[in-house]
PDB file of C-alpha atoms in Angstrom:
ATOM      1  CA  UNK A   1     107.370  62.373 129.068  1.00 48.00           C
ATOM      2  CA  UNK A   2     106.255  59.100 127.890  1.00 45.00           C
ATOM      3  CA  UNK A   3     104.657  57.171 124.821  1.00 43.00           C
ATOM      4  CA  UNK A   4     100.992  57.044 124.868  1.00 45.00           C
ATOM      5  CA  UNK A   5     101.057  53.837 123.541  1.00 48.00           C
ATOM      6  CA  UNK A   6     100.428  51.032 127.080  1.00 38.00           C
ATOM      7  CA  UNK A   7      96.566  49.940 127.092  1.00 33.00           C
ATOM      8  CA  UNK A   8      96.775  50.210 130.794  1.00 33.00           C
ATOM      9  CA  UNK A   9      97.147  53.275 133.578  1.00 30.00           C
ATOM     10  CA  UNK A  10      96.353  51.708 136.623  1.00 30.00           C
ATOM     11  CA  UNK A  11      98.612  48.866 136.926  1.00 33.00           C
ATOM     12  CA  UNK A  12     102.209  48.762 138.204  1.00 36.00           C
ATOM     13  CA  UNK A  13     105.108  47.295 135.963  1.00 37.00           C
ATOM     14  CA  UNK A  14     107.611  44.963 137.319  1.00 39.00           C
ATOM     15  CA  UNK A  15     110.899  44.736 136.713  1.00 40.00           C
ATOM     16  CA  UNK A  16     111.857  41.825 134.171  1.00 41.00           C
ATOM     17  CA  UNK A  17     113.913  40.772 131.181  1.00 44.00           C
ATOM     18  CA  UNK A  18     114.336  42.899 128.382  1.00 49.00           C
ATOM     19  CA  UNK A  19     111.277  43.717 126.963  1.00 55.00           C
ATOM     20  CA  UNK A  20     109.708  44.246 130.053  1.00 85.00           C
ATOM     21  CA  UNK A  21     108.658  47.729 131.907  1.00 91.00           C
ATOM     22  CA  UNK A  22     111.031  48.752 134.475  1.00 96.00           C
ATOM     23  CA  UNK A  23     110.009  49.030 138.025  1.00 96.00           C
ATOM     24  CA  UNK A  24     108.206  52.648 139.324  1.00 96.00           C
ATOM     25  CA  UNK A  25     110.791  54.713 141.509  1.00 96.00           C
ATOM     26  CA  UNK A  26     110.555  54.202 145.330  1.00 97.00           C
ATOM     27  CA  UNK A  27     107.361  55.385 146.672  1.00 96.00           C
ATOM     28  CA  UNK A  28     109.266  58.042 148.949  1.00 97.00           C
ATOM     29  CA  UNK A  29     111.326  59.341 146.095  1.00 97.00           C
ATOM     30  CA  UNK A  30     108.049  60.106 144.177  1.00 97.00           C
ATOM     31  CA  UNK A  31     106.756  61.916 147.408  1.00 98.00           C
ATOM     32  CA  UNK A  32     109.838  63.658 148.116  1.00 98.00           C
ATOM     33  CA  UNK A  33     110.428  64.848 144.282  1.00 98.00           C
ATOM     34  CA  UNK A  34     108.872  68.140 144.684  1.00 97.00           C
ATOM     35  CA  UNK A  35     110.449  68.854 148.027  1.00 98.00           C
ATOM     36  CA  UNK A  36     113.951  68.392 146.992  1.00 98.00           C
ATOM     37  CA  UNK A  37     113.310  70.113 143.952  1.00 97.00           C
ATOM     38  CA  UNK A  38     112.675  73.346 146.370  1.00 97.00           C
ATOM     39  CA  UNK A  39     116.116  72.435 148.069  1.00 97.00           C
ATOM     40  CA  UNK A  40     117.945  72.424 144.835  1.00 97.00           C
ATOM     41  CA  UNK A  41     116.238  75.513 143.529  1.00 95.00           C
ATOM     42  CA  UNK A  42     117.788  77.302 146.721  1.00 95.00           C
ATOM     43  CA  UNK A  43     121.112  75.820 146.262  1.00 94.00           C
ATOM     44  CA  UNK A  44     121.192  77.357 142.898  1.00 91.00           C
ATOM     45  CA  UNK A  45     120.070  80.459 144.059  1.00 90.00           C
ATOM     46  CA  UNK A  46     122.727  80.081 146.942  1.00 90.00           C
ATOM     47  CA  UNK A  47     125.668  79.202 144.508  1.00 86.00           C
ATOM     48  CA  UNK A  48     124.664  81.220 141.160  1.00 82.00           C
ATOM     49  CA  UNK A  49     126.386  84.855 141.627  1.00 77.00           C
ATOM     50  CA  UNK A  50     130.129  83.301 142.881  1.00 73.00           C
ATOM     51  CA  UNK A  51     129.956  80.751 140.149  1.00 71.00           C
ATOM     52  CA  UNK A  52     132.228  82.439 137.293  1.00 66.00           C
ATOM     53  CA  UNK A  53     130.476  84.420 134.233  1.00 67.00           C
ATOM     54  CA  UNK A  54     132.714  83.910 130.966  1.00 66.00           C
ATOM     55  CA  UNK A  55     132.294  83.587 127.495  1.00 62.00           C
ATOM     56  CA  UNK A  56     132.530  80.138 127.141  1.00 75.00           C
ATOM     57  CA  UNK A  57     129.678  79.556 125.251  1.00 85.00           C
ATOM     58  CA  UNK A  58     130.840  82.005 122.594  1.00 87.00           C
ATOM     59  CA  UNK A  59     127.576  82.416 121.607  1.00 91.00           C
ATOM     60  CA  UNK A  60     126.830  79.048 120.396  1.00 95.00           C
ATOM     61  CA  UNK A  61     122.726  79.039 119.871  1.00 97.00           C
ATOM     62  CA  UNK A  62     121.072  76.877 122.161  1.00 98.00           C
ATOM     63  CA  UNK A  63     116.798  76.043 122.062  1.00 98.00           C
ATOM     64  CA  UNK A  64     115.923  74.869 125.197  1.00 98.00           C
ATOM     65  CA  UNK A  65     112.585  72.646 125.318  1.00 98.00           C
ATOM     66  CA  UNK A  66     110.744  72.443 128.764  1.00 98.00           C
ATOM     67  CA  UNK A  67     108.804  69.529 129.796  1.00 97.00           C
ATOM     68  CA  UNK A  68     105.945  67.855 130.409  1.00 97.00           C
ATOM     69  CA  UNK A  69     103.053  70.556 131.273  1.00 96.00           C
ATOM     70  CA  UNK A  70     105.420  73.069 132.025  1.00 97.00           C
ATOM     71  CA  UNK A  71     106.441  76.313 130.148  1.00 97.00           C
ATOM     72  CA  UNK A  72     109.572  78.220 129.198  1.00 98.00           C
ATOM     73  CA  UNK A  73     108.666  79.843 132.741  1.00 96.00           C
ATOM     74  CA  UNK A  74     110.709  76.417 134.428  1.00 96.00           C
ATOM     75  CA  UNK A  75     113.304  76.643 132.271  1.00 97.00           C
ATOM     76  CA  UNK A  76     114.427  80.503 132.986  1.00 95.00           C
ATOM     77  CA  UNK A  77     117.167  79.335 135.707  1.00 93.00           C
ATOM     78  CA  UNK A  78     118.520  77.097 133.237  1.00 96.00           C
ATOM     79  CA  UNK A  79     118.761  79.388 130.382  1.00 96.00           C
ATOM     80  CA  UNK A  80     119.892  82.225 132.651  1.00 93.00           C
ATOM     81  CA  UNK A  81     122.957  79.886 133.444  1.00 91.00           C
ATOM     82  CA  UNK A  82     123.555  79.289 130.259  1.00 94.00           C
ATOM     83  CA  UNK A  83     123.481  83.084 128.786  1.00 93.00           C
ATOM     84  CA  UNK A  84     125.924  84.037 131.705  1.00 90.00           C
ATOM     85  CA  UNK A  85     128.621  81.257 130.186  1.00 90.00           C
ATOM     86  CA  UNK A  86     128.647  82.950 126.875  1.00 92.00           C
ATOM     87  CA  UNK A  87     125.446  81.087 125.090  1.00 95.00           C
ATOM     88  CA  UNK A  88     123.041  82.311 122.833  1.00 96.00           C
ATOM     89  CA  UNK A  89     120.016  81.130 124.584  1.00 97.00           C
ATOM     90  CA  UNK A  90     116.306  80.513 122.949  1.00 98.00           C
ATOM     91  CA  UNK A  91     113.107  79.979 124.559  1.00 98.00           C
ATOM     92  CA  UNK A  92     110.177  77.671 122.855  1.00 97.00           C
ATOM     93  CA  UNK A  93     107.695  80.303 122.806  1.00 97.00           C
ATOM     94  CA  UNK A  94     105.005  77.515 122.419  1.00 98.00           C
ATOM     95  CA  UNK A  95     103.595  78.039 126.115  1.00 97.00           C
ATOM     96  CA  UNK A  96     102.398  74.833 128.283  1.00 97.00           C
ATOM     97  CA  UNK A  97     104.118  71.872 126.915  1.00 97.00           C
ATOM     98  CA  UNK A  98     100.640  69.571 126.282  1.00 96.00           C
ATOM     99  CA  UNK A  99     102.469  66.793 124.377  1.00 96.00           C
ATOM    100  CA  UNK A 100     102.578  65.649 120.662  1.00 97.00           C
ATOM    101  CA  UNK A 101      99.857  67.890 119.284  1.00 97.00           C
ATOM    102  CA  UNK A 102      99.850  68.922 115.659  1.00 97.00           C
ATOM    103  CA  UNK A 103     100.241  72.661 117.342  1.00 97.00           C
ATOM    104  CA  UNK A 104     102.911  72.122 119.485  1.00 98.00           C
ATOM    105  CA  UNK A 105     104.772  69.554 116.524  1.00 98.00           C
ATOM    106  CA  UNK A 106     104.396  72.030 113.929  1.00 98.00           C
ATOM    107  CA  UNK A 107     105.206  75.065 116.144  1.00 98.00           C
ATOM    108  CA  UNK A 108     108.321  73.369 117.174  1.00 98.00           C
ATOM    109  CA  UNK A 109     109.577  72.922 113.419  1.00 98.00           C
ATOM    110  CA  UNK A 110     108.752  76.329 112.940  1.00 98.00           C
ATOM    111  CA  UNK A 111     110.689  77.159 115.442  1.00 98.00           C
ATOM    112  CA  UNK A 112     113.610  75.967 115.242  1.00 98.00           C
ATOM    113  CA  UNK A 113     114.446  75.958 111.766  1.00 98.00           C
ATOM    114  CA  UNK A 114     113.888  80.385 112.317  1.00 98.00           C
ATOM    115  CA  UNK A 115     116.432  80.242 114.592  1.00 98.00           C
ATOM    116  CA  UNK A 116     118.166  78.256 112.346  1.00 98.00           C
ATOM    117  CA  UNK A 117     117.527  80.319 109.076  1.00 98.00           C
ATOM    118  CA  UNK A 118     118.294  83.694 112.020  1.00 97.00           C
ATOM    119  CA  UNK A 119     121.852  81.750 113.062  1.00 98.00           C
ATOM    120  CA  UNK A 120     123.161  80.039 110.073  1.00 97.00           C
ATOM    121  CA  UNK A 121     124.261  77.480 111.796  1.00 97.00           C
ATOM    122  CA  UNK A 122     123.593  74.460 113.835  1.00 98.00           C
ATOM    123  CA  UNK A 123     121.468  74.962 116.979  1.00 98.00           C
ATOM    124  CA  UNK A 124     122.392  73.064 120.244  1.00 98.00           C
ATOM    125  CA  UNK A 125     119.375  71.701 121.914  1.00 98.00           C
ATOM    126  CA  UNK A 126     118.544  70.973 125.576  1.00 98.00           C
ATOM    127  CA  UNK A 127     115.548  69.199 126.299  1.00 98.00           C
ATOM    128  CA  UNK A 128     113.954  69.004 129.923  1.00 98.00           C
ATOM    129  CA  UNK A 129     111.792  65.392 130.430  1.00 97.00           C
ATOM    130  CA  UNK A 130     109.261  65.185 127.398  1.00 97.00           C
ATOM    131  CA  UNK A 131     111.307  68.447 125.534  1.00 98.00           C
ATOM    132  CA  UNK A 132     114.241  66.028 125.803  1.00 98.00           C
ATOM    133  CA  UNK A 133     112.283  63.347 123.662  1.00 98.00           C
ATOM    134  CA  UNK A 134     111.631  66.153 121.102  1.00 98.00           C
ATOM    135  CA  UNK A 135     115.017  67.010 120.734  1.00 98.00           C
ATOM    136  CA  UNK A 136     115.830  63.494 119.829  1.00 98.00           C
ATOM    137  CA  UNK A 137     112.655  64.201 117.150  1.00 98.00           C
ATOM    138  CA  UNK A 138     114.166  67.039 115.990  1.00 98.00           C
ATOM    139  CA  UNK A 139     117.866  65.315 115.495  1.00 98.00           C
ATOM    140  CA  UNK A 140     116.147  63.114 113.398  1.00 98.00           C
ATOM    141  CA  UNK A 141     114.002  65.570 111.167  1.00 98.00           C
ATOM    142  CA  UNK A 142     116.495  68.097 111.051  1.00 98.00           C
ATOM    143  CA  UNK A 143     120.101  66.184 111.546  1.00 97.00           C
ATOM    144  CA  UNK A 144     122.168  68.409 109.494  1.00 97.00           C
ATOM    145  CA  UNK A 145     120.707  71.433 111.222  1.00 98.00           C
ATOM    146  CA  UNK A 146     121.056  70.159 115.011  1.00 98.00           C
ATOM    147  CA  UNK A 147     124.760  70.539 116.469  1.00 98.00           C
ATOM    148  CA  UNK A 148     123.981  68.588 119.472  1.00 98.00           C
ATOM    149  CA  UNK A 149     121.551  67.533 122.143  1.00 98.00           C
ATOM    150  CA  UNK A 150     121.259  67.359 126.054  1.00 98.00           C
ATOM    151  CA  UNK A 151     118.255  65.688 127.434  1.00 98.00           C
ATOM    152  CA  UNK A 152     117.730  66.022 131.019  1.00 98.00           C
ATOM    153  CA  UNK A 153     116.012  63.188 132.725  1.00 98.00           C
ATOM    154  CA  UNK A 154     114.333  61.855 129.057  1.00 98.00           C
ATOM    155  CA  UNK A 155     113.052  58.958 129.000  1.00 97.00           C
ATOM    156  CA  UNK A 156     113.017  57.403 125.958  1.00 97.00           C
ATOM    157  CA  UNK A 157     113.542  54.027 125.879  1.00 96.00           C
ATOM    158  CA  UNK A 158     110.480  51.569 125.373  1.00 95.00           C
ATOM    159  CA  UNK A 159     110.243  49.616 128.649  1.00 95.00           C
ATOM    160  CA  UNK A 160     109.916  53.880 130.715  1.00 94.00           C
ATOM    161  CA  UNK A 161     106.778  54.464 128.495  1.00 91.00           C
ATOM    162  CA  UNK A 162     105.284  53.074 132.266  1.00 93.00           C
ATOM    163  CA  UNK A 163     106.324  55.700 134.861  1.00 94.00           C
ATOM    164  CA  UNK A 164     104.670  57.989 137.555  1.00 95.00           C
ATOM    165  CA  UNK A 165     103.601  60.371 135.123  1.00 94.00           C
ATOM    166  CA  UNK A 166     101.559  58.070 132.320  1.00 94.00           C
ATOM    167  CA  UNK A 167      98.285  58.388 133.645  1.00 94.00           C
ATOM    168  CA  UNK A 168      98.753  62.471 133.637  1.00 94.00           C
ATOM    169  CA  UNK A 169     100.153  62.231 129.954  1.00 93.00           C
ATOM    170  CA  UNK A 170      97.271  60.310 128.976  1.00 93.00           C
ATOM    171  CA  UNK A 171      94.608  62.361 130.444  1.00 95.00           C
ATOM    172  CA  UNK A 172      96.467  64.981 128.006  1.00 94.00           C
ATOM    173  CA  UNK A 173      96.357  62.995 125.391  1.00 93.00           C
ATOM    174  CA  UNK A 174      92.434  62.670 125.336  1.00 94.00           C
ATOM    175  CA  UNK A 175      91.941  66.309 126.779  1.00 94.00           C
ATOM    176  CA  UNK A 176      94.001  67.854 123.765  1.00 95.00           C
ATOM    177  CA  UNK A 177      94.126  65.490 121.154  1.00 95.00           C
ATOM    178  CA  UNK A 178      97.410  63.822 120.327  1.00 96.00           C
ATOM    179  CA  UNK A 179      98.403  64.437 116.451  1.00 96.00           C
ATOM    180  CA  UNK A 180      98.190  61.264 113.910  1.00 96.00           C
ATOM    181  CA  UNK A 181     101.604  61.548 113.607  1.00 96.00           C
ATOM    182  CA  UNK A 182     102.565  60.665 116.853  1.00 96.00           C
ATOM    183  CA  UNK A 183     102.907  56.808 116.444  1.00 96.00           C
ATOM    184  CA  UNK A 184     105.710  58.617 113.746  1.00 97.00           C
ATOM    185  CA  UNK A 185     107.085  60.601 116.069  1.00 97.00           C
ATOM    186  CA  UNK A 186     107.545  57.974 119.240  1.00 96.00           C
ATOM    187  CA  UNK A 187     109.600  55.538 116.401  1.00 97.00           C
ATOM    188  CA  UNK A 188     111.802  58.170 115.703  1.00 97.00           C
ATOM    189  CA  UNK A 189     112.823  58.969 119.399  1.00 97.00           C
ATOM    190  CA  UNK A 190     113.424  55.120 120.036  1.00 97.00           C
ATOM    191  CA  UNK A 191     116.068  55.492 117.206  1.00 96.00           C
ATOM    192  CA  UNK A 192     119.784  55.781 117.714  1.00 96.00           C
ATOM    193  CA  UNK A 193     120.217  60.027 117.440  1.00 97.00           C
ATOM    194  CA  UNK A 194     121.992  60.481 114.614  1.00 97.00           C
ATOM    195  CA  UNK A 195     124.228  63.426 116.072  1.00 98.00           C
ATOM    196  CA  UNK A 196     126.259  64.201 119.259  1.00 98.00           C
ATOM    197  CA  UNK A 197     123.960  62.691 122.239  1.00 98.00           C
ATOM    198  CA  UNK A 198     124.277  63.621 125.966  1.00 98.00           C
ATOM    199  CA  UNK A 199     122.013  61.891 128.690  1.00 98.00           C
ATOM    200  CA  UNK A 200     121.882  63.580 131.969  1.00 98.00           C
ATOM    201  CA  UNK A 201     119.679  61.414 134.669  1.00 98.00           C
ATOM    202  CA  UNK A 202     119.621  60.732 138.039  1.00 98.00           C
ATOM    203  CA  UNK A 203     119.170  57.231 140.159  1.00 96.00           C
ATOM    204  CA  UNK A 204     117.707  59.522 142.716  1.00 97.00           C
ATOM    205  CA  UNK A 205     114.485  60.736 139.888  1.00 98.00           C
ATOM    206  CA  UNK A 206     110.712  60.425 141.884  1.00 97.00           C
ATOM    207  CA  UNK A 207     109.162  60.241 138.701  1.00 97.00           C
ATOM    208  CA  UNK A 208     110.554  57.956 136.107  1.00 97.00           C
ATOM    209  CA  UNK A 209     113.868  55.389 136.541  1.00 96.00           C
ATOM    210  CA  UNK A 210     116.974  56.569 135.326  1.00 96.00           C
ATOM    211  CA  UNK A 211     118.011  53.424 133.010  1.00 96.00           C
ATOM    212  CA  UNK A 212     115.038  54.528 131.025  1.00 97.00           C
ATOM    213  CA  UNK A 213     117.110  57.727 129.786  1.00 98.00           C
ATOM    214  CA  UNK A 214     120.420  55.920 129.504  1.00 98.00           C
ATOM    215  CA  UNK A 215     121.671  55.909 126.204  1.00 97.00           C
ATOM    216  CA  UNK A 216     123.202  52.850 124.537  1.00 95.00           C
ATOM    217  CA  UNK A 217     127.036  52.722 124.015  1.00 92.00           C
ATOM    218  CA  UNK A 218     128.105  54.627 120.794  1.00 92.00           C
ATOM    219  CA  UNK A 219     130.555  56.611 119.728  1.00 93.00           C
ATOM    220  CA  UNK A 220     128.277  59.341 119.786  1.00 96.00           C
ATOM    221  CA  UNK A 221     126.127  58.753 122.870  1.00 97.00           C
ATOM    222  CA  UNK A 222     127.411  59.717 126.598  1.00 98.00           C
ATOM    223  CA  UNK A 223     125.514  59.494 129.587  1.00 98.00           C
ATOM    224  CA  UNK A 224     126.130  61.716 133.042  1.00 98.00           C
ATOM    225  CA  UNK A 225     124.815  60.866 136.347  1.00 98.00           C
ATOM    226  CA  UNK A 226     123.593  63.070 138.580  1.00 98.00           C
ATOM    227  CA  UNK A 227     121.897  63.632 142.504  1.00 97.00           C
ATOM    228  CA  UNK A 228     119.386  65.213 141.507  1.00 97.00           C
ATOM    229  CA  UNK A 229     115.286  65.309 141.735  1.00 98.00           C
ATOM    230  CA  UNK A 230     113.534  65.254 138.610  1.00 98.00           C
ATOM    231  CA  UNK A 231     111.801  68.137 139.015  1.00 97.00           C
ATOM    232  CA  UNK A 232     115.059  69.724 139.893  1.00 97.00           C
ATOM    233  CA  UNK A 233     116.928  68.916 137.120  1.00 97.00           C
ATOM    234  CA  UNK A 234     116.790  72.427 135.740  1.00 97.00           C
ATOM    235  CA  UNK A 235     117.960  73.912 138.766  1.00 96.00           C
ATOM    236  CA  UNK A 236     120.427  71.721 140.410  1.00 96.00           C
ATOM    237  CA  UNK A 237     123.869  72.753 140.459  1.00 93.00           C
ATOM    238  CA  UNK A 238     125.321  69.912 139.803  1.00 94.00           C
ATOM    239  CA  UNK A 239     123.326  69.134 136.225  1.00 96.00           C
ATOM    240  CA  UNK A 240     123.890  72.544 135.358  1.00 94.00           C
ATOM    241  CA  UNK A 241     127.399  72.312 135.487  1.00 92.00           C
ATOM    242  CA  UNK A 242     126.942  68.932 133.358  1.00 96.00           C
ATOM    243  CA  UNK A 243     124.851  70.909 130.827  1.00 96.00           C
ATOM    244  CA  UNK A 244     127.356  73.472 130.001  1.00 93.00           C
ATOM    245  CA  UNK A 245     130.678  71.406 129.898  1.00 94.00           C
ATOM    246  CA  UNK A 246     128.808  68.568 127.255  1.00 96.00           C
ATOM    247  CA  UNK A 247     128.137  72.124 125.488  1.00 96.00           C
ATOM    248  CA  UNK A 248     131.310  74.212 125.364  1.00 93.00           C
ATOM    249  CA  UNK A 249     133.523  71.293 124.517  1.00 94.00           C
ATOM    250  CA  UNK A 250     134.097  71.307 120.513  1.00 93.00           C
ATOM    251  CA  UNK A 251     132.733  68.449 118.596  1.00 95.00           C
ATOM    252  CA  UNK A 252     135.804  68.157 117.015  1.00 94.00           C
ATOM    253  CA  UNK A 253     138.040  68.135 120.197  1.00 93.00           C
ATOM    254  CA  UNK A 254     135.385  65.891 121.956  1.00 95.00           C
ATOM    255  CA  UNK A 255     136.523  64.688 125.142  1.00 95.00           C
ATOM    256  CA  UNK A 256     134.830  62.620 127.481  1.00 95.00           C
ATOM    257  CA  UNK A 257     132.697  63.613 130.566  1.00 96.00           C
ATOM    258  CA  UNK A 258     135.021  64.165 133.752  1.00 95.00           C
ATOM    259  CA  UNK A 259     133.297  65.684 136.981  1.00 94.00           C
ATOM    260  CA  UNK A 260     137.318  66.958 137.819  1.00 91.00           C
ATOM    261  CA  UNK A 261     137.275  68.802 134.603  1.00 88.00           C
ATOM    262  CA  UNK A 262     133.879  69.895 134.619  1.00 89.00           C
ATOM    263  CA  UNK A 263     133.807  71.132 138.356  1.00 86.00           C
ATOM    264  CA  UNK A 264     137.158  73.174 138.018  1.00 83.00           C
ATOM    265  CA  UNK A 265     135.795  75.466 135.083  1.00 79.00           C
ATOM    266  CA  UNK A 266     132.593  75.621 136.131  1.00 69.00           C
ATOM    267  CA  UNK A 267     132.782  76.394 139.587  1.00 69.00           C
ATOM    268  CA  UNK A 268     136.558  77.554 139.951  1.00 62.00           C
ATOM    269  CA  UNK A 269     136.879  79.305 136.178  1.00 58.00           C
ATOM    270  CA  UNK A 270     136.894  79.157 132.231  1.00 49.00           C
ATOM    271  CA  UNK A 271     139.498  76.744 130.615  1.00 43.00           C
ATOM    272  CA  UNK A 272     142.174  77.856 128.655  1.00 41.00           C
ATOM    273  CA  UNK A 273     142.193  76.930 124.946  1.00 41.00           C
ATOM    274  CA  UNK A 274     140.687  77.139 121.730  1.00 41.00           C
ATOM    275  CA  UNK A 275     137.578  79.140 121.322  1.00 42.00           C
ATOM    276  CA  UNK A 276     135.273  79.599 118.468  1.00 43.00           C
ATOM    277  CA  UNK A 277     134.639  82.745 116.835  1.00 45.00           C
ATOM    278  CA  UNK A 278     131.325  84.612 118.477  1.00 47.00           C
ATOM    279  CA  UNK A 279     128.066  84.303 116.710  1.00 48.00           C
ATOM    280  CA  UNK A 280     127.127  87.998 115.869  1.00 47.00           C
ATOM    281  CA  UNK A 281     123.630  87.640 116.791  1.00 46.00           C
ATOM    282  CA  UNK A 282     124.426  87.122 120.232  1.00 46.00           C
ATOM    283  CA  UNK A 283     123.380  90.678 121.270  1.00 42.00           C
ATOM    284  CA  UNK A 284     120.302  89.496 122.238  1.00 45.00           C
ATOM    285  CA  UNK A 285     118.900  86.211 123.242  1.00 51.00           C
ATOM    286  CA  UNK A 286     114.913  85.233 121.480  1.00 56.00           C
TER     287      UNK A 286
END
């Protein structure tokens, strides 16, 4: 979720001028985090059979990365959401998410570029916390490969690497062994992405602060605010209906976020238009 590059975990960043950490979230949004995650969860569960099921996806192939110690297991809702809109949806397969280790770096390239070689086409990405950082790692290793990315509450910028979560990712660093490639790897997701880049955060995260995921102005960069947790990012409605309009809209027709648009087809019904033709290995989702 972070950079394991600070020399200290116990002290508390300030806010400053650039350069400088940004602050920790609120103390009672980092104690709440968990329980409003549960509230969203049930929302979703509340919402999820009268939202409407069409092929808007048209099975577009889509990885989806989970985050920081968690496993494709916290990520189910999400993809589930996203196979009943008409995507091809892809798990990791790499179980617990334990940070940049040579496994989980290689197993990722492996990974993806099978479902690449199995598609023949680009693969869509959407990355959860740290899986958002390594979709921005992948853009960069694999840019003509990678149609587009979503990260959900990733924070990527320098002055995050200091958040409620460092000490944890540190104690995971030294109980698994970070790869020598991950000073490599942290450069490269401090880069501009050098494809189609969608940032979806919220003001309201426990764990991290939202400018941290923000993504610079460019033509290729967009960034979508959301109410959410971050631990309920891949459950709350209202990100979820984020996720799949940044993913059925055509590169070539892009358009930019509108919660008008994006509310009436994903909550009311499927907009009229142009559709790609369906990937025929959409029978069955990996």
């Amino acid at each position: 979720m972070d950079a394991p590059r600070s020399t200290s975990t116990t002290r508390r960043p300030e806010a400053g001028p650039a350069g400088a950490f940004l602050p920790f979230p609120a103390w009672w949004l980092t104690v709440t985090d968990l329980g409003r995650a549960s509230v969203e969860t049930a929302a979703w569960h509340a919402v999820r059979h009268v939202l409407p099921g069409s092929g808007r996806g048209n099975g577009q192939p889509v990885l989806v990365l989970p985050g920081f110690l968690t496993s494709d297991l916290a990520t189910g809702a999400l993809r589930a959401h996203l196979r009943n809109r008409g995507f091809h949806t892809h798990r990791w397969t790499l179980g617990l998410n334990q940070g940049f280790t040579d496994t989980i770096l290689d197993g990722l390239l492996a990974r993806f570029d099978e479902l690449h070689a199995r598609h023949g086409r680009p693969i869509a990405i959407v990355g959860w916390s740290l899986g958002g950082l390594m979709a921005r790692w992948l853009a960069h290793v694999r840019p003509d490969a990678v149609e587009r990315i979503v990260c959900l509450g990733s924070p990527w910028r320098a002055e995050a690497e200091e958040n409620r979560v460092t000490a944890a990712f540190r104690l995971a660093e030294q109980h698994w062994g970070f790869s020598d490639r991950t000073g490599e790897v942290v450069d490269l997701v401090r880069r501009p992405v050098p494809v189609r880049s969608v940032a979806i955060y919220s003001t309201w995260d426990g764990l991290l602060h939202g400018d941290g995921c923000r993504l610079d102005d460019d033509e290729l960069c967009e960034n979508v605010v959301v109410p959410s947790s971050h631990c309920g990012l891949t459950h709350n409605p209202a990100a979820l209906v984020a996720v799949v309009d940044r993913l059925e809209v055509r590169l070539e027709d892009w358009r930019p976020f509108a919660w008008g648009h994006a509310l009436s087809t994903g909550v009311v019904g499927r907009r009229r238009g142009r559709r790609q033709a369906p990937d025929p290995t959409v029978a069955a989702a990996a």
